[in-house]
Coordinates of C-alpha atoms in Angstrom, one line a residue:
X1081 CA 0.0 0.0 0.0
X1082 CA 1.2 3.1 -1.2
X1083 CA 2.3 5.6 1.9
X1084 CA 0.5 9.1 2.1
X1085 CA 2.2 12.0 3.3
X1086 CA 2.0 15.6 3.0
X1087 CA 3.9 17.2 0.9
X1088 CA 4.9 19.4 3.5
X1089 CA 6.1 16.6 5.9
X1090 CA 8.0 15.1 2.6
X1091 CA 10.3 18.7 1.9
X1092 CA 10.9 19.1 5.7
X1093 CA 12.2 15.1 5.7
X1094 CA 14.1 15.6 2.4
X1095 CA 15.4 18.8 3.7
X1096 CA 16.8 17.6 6.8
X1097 CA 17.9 14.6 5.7
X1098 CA 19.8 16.5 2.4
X1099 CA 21.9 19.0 5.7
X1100 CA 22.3 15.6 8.0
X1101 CA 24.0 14.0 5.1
X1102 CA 25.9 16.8 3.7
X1103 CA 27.2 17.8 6.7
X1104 CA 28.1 14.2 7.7
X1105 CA 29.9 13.9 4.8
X1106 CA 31.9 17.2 4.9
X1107 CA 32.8 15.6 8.8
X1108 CA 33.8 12.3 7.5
X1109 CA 36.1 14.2 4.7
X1110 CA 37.7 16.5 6.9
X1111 CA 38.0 13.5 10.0
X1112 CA 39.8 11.8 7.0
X1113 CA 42.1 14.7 5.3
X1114 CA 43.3 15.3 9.1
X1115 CA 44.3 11.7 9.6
X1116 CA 46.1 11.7 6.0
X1117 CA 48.0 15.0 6.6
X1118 CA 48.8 14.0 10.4
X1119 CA 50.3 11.1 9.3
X1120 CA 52.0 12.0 6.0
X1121 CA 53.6 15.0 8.4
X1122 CA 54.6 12.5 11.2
X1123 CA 56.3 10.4 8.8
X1124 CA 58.2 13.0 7.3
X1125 CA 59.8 14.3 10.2
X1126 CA 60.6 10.8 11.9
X1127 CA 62.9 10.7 8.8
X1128 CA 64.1 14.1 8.8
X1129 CA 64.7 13.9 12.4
X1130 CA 66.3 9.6 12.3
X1131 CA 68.4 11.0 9.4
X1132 CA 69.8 13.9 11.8
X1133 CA 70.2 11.8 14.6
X1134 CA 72.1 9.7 12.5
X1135 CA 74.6 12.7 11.1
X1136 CA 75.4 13.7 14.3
X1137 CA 75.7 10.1 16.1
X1138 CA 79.0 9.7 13.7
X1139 CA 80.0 13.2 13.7
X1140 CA 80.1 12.9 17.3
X1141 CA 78.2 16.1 18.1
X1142 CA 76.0 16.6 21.3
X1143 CA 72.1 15.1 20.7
X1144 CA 69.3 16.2 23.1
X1145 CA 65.3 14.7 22.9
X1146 CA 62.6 16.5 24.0
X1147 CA 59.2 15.4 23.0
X1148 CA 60.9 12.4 20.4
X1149 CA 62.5 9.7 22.4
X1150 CA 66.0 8.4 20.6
X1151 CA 68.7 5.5 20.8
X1152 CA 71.7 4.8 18.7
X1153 CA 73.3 1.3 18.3
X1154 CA 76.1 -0.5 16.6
X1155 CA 75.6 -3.4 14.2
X1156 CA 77.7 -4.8 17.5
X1157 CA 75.1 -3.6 20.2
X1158 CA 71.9 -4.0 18.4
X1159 CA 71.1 -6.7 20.5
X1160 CA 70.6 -4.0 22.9
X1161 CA 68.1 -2.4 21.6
X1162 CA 64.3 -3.2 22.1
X1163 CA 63.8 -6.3 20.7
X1164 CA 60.7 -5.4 18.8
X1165 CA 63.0 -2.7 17.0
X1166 CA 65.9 -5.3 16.1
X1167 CA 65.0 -6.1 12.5
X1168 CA 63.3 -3.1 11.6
X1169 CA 64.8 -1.3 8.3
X1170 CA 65.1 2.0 7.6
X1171 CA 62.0 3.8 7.8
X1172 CA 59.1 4.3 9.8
X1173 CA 56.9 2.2 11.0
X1174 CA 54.0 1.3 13.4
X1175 CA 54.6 -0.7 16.7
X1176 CA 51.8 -1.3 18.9
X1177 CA 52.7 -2.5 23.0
X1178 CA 51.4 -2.6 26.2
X1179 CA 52.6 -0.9 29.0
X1180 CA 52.7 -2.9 32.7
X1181 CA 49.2 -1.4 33.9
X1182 CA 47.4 -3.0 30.7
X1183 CA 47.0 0.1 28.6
X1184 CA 47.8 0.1 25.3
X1185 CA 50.0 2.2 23.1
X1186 CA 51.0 3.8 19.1
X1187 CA 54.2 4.1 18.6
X1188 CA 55.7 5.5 15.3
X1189 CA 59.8 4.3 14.9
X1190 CA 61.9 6.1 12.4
X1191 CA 65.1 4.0 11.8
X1192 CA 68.2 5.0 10.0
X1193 CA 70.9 2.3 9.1
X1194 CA 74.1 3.9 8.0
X1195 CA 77.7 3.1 8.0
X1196 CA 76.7 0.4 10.6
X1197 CA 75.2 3.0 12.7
X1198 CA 71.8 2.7 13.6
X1199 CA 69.6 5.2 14.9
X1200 CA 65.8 5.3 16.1
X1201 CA 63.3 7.5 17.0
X1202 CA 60.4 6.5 19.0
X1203 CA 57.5 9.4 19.1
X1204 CA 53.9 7.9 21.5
X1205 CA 51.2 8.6 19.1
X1206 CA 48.8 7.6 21.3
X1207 CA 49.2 10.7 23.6
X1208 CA 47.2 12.7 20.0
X1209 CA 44.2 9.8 20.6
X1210 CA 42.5 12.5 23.1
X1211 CA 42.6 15.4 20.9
X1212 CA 41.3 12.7 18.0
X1213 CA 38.4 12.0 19.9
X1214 CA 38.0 15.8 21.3
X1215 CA 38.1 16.5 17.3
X1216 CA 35.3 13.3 16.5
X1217 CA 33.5 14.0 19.6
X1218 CA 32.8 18.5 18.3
X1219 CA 33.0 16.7 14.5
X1220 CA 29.6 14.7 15.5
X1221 CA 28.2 17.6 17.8
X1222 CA 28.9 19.9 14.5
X1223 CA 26.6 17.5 12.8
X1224 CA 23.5 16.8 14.9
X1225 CA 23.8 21.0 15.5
X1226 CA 23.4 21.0 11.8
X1227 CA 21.1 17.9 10.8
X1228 CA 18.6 20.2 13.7
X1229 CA 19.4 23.7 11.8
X1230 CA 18.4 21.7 8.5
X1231 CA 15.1 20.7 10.3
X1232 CA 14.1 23.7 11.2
X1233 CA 14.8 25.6 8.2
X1234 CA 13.4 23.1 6.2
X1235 CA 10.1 23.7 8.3
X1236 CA 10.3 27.4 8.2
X1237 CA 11.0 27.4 4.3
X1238 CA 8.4 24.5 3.6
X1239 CA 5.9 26.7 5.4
X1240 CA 6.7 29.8 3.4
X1241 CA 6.7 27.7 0.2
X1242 CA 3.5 25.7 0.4
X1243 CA 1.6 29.0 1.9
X1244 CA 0.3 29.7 -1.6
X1245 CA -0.8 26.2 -1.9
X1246 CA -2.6 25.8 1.5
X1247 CA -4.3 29.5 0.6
X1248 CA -5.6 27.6 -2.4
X1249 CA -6.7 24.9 -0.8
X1250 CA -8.6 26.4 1.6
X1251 CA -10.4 29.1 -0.6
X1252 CA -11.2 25.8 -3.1
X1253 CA -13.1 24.8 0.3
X1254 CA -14.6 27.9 0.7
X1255 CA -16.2 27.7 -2.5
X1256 CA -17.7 24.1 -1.2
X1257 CA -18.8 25.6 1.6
X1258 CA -20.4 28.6 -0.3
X1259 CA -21.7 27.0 -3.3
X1260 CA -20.5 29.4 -5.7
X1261 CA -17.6 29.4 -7.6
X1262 CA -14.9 32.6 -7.7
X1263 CA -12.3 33.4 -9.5
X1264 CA -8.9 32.0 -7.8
X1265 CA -6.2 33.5 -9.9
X1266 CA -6.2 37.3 -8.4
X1267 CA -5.5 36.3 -5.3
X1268 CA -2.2 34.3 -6.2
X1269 CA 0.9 36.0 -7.9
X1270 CA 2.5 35.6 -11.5
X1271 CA 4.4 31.8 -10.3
X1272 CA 3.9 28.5 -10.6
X1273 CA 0.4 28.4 -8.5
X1274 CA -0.6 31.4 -10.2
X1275 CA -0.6 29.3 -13.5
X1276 CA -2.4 26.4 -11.4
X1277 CA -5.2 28.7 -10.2
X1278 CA -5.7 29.8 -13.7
X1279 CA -6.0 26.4 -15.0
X1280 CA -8.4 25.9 -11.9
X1281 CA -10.7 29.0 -12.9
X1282 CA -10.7 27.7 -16.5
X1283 CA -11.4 24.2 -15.6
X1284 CA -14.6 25.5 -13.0
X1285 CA -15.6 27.5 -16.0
X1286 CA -16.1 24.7 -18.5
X1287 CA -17.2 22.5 -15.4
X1288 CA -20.3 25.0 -14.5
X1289 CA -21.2 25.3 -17.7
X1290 CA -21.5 21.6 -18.7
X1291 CA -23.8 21.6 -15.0
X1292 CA -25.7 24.7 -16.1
X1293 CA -26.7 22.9 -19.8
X1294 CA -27.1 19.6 -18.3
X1295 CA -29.2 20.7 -15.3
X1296 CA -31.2 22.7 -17.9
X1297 CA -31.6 19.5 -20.3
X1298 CA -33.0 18.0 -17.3
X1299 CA -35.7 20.8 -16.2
X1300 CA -36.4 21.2 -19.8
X1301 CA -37.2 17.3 -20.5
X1302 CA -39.0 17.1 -16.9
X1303 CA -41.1 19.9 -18.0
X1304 CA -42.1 19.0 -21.5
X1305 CA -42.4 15.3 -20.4
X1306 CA -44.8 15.5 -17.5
X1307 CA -47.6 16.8 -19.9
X1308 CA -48.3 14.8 -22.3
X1309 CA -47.6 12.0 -19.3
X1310 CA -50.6 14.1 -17.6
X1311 CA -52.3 14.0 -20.2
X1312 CA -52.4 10.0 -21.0
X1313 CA -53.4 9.7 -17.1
X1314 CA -56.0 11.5 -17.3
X1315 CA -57.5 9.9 -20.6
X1316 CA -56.7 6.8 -19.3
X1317 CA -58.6 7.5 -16.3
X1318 CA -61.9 9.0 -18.2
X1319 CA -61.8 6.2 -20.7
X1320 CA -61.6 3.4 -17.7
X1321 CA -65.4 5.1 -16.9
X1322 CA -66.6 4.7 -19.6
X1323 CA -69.4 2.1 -19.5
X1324 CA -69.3 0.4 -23.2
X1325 CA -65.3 -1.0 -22.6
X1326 CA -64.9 -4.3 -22.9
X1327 CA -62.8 -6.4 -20.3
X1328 CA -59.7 -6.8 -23.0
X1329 CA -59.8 -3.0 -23.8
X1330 CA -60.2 -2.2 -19.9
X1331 CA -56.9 -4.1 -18.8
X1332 CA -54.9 -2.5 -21.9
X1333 CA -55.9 0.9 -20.9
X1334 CA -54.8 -0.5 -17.2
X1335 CA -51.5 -1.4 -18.5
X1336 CA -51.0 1.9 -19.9
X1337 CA -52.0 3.8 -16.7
X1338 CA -49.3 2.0 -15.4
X1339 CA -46.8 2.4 -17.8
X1340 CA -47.8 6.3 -17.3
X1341 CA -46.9 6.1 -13.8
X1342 CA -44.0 4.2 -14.0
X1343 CA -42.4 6.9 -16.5
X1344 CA -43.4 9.4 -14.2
X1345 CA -41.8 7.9 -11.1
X1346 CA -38.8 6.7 -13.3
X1347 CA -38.6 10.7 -14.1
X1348 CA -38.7 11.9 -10.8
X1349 CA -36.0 9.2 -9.8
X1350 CA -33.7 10.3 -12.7
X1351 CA -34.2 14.3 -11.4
X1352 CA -33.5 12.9 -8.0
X1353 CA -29.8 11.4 -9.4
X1354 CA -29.1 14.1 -12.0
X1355 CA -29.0 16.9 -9.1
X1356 CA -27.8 14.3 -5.9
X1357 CA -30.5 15.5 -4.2
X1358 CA -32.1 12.9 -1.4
X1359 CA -36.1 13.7 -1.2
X1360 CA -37.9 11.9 1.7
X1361 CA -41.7 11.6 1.4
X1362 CA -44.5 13.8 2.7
X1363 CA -43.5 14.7 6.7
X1364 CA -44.8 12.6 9.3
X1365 CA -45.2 9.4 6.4
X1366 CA -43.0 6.3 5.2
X1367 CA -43.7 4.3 2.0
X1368 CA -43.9 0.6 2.7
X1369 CA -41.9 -1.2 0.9
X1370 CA -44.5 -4.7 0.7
X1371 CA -47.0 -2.1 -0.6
X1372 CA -44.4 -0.8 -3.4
X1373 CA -43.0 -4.5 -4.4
X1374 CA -46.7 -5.5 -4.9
X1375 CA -47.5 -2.6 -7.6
X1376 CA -44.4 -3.3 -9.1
X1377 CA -45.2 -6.9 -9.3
X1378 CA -48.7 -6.2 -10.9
X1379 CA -46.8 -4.1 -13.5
X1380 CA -44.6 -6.5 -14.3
X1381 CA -46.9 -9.2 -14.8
X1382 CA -47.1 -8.8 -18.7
X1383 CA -43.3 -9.5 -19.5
X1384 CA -44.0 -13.1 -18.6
X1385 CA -45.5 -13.2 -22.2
X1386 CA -47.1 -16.9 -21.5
X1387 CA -43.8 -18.3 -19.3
X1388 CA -44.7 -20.7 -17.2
X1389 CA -43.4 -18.3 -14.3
X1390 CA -44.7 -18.2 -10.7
X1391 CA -44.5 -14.7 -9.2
X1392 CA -45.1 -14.6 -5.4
X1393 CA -44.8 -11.9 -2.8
X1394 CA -44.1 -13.0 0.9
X1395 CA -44.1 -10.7 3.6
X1396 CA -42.7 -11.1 7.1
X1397 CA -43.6 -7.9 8.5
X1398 CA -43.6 -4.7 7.7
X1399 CA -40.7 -3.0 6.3
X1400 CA -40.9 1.1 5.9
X1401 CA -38.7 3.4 4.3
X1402 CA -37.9 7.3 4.6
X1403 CA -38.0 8.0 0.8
X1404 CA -40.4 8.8 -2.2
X1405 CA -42.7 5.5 -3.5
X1406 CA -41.5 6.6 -6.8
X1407 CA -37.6 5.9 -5.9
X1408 CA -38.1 2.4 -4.8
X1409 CA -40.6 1.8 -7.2
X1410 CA -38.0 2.4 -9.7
X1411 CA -35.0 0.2 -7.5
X1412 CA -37.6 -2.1 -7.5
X1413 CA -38.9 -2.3 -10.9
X1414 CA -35.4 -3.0 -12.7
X1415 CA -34.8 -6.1 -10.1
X1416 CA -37.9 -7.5 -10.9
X1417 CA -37.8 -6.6 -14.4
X1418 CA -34.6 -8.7 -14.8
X1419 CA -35.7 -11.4 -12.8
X1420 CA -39.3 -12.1 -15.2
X1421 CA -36.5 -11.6 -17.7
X1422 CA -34.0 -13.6 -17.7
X1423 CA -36.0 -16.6 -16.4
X1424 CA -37.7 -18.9 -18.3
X1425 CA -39.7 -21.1 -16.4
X1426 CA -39.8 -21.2 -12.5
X1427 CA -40.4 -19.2 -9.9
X1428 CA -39.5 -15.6 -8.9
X1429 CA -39.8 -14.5 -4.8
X1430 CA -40.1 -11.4 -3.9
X1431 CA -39.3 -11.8 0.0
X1432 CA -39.7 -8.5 2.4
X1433 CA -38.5 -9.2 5.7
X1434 CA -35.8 -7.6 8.3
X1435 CA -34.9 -4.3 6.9
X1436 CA -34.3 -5.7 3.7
X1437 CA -35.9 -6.9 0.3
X1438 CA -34.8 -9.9 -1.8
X1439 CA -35.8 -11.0 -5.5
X1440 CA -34.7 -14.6 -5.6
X1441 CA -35.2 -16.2 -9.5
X1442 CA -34.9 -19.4 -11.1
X1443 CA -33.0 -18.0 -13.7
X1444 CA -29.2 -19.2 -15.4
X1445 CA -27.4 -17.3 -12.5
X1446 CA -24.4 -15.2 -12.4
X1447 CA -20.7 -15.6 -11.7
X1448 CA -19.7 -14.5 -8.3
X1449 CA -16.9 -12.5 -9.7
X1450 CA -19.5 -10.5 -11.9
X1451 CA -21.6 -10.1 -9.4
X1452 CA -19.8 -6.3 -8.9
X1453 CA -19.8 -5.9 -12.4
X1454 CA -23.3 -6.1 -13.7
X1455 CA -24.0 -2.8 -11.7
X1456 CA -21.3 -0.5 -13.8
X1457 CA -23.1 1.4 -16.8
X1458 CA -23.1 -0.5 -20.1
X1459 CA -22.5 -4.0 -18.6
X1460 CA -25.0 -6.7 -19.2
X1461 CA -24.8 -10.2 -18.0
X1462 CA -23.3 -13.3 -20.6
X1463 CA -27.6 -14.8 -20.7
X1464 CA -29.0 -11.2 -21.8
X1465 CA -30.4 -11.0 -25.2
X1466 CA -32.5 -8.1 -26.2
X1467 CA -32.3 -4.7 -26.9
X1468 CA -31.1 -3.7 -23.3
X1469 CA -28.2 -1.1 -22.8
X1470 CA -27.1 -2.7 -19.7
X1471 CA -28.3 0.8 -17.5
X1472 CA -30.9 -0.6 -15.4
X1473 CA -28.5 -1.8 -12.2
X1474 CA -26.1 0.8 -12.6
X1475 CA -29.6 3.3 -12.4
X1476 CA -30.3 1.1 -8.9
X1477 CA -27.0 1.6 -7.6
X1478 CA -26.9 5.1 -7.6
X1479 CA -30.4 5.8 -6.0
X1480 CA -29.4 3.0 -3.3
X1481 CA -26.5 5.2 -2.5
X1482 CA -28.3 8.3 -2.8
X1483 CA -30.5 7.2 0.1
X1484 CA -27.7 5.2 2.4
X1485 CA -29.1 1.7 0.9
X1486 CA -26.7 -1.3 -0.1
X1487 CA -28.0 -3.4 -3.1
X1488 CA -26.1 -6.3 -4.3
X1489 CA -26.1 -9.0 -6.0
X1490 CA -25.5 -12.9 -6.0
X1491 CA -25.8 -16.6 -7.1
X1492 CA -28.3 -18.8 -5.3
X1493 CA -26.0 -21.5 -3.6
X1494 CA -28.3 -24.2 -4.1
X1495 CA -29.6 -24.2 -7.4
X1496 CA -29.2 -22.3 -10.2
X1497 CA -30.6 -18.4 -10.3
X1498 CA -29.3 -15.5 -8.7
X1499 CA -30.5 -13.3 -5.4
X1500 CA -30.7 -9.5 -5.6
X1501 CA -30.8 -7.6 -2.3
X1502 CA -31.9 -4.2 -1.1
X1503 CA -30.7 -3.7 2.7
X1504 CA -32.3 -0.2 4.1
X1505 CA -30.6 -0.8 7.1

């Protein structure tokens, strides 16, 4: 899983992390140059120093040793000299011992053979180890001091830089709050949010007025489609009085009163979605959800075209819920729908019990694993046939999240078909 920070936590990390290192690695170079120079410098005056001693060992001058401890032998009296220093060659080199209370010590030996003198020089490095460590010891300090200057710079200059960006942020929440879009881009200067603010006003520009058209489209079509919907109601209505109809004619003109009011509910719902508005019924009522399944199941009735389908409600109790009849009509009437659809002979329940509805069919089933599917726009199911564009569940998904409800779909375990479910819990 991908780790989420801030921005603003990510430049103060970098930042500190960029001073730590730099100045860590400026410590580490100049630790290491010292050491270098130190002992290229020792080196060179052990043999300056060995050489000398040696000159004026046979020139018989006076020799005095101050900090650099010295000893001159024959190739006679060798023997007499440390035994450690014995077969040493001329040079200098590095001779580690330890003293009679345990403690250890460096020792750099110059050693000059000549003309079968031989002269050494012993100098203790081990007496520099304290100002070595003094030196790593302030080297470290130098760096933590730094690594915490680099912290909080980083979070005075990560502050100063992401201002602009929190300023836009909050004014783009503003707008939210508000409801009404204002221009962003006067408020920021000529940089690189500037530009980002522009494209923002642009993009809220075109964005409103794609909303404006399409909230338009929809007023428009509600308008000029609720009339003549009006209109067949109310012939339907005056012709179902008249006395002369026969019982065929009387059930068509029943059919399409309710093929009236299912595009009129199916109107209202598609309103409902196309502004994200959640409408609840008249105050103080509920629409039953037994009630609305059993309409739906009446209007359904003539898709079974002759199957031998069995269509039965069963109620355990009275289920209510805080929306408009026309918005679970609609849920309803697509899960139904598909159900007399896509089953051929059987059974379809319609079961209303504990918060919930379920549609349970005879049908061919689904695949668990398209389950999710069938409910995206434009998806149908491997059994359809037909005309359908596939926008029936995906219409049902989005008023059961409009109004809180979870709708799903699944196979029947035990024989073949498949459950739908509406949970209002």
């Amino acid at each position: 899983m991908r780790s989420r920070r801030k921005l603003r936590f990510r430049l103060v990390v970098t930042f500190t992390l960029f001073g730590f290192g730099l100045s860590a690695l400026f410590a580490y170079a100049a630790i290491n140059i010292r050491a270098r120079v130190e002992e290229q410098l020792i080196n060179s005056a052990l043999r300056d120093e060995v050489d000398s001693l040696n000159e004026k060992v046979r020139a018989k001058e006076p020799i005095s040793f101050e900090i650099i401890k010295g000893a001159t032998f024959s190739d006679r009296t060798i023997y007499k000299a440390p035994l450690p220093w014995q077969a040493l060659d001329s040079g200098v080199h590095d001779i580690y011992e330890t003293d009679k209370d345990g403690k250890g010590h460096h020792y750099k030996v110059a050693v000059r053979r000549k003309d079968g003198i031989i002269s050494f020089l012993q100098f203790d490095v081990s007496r520099d180890e304290l100002g070595k460590r003094q030196l790593l010891t302030s080297v470290v300090a130098a760096v933590f001091l730094f690594g915490l200057f680099s912290l909080v710079l980083g979070v005075w200059l990560s502050s100063r830089v992401l201002r602009p960006v929190t300023d836009l942020a909050r004014r783009l929440r503003d707008f939210r709050r508000v409801g009404k879009a204002e221009a962003l881009a006067p408020h920021f200067a000529d940089d690189e949010v500037g530009e980002l603010a522009v494209a923002l006003d642009e993009y809220a520009t075109r964005l409103t007025s794609v909303v404006e058209r399409d909230r338009e489209f929809n007023s428009d079509v509600s308008h000029e489609l609720r009339t003549p919907l009006a209109v067949i109601a109310s012939t339907t209505e005056l012709l179902q009085g008249s006395p002369d109809l026969t019982d065929k004619l009387r059930e068509r003109l029943k059919r399409i009163e309710r093929a009236s009011r299912q595009a009129t509910e199916l109107i209202e719902a598609l309103l409902l979605l196309s502004r994200a508005e959640r409408r609840g019924p008249t105050r103080g009522e509920t629409t039953d959800v037994a009630k609305v399944a059993s309409d739906v199941i009446e209007s359904q009735r003539p898709q079974m075209g002759g199957k031998p389908i069995d269509i039965e409600l069963v109620s355990d109790g009275t289920v209510s819920v805080n929306a408009p009849a026309s918005v679970l009509s609609v849920a309803l009437t697509n899960l139904i729908g598909n159900a007399i659809k896509y089953t051929m002979e059987g059974k379809v329940t319609v079961r209303v019990t504990d918060g919930r509805i379920d549609v349970i069919d005879t049908g061919p089933g689904i695949k668990p694993e398209d389950a999710e599917k069938l409910f995206q726009r434009g998806i149908r199911g491997e059994s359809a046939t037909g005309g359908g564009a596939g926008l029936g569940l995906a219409i049902v998904r989005r008023l059961c999240d409009l109004y809180g409800w979870d709708v799903s779909l699944r196979p029947r375990p035990e024989m073949a078909g498949a459950i739908s479910t509406i949970d209002f819990r």
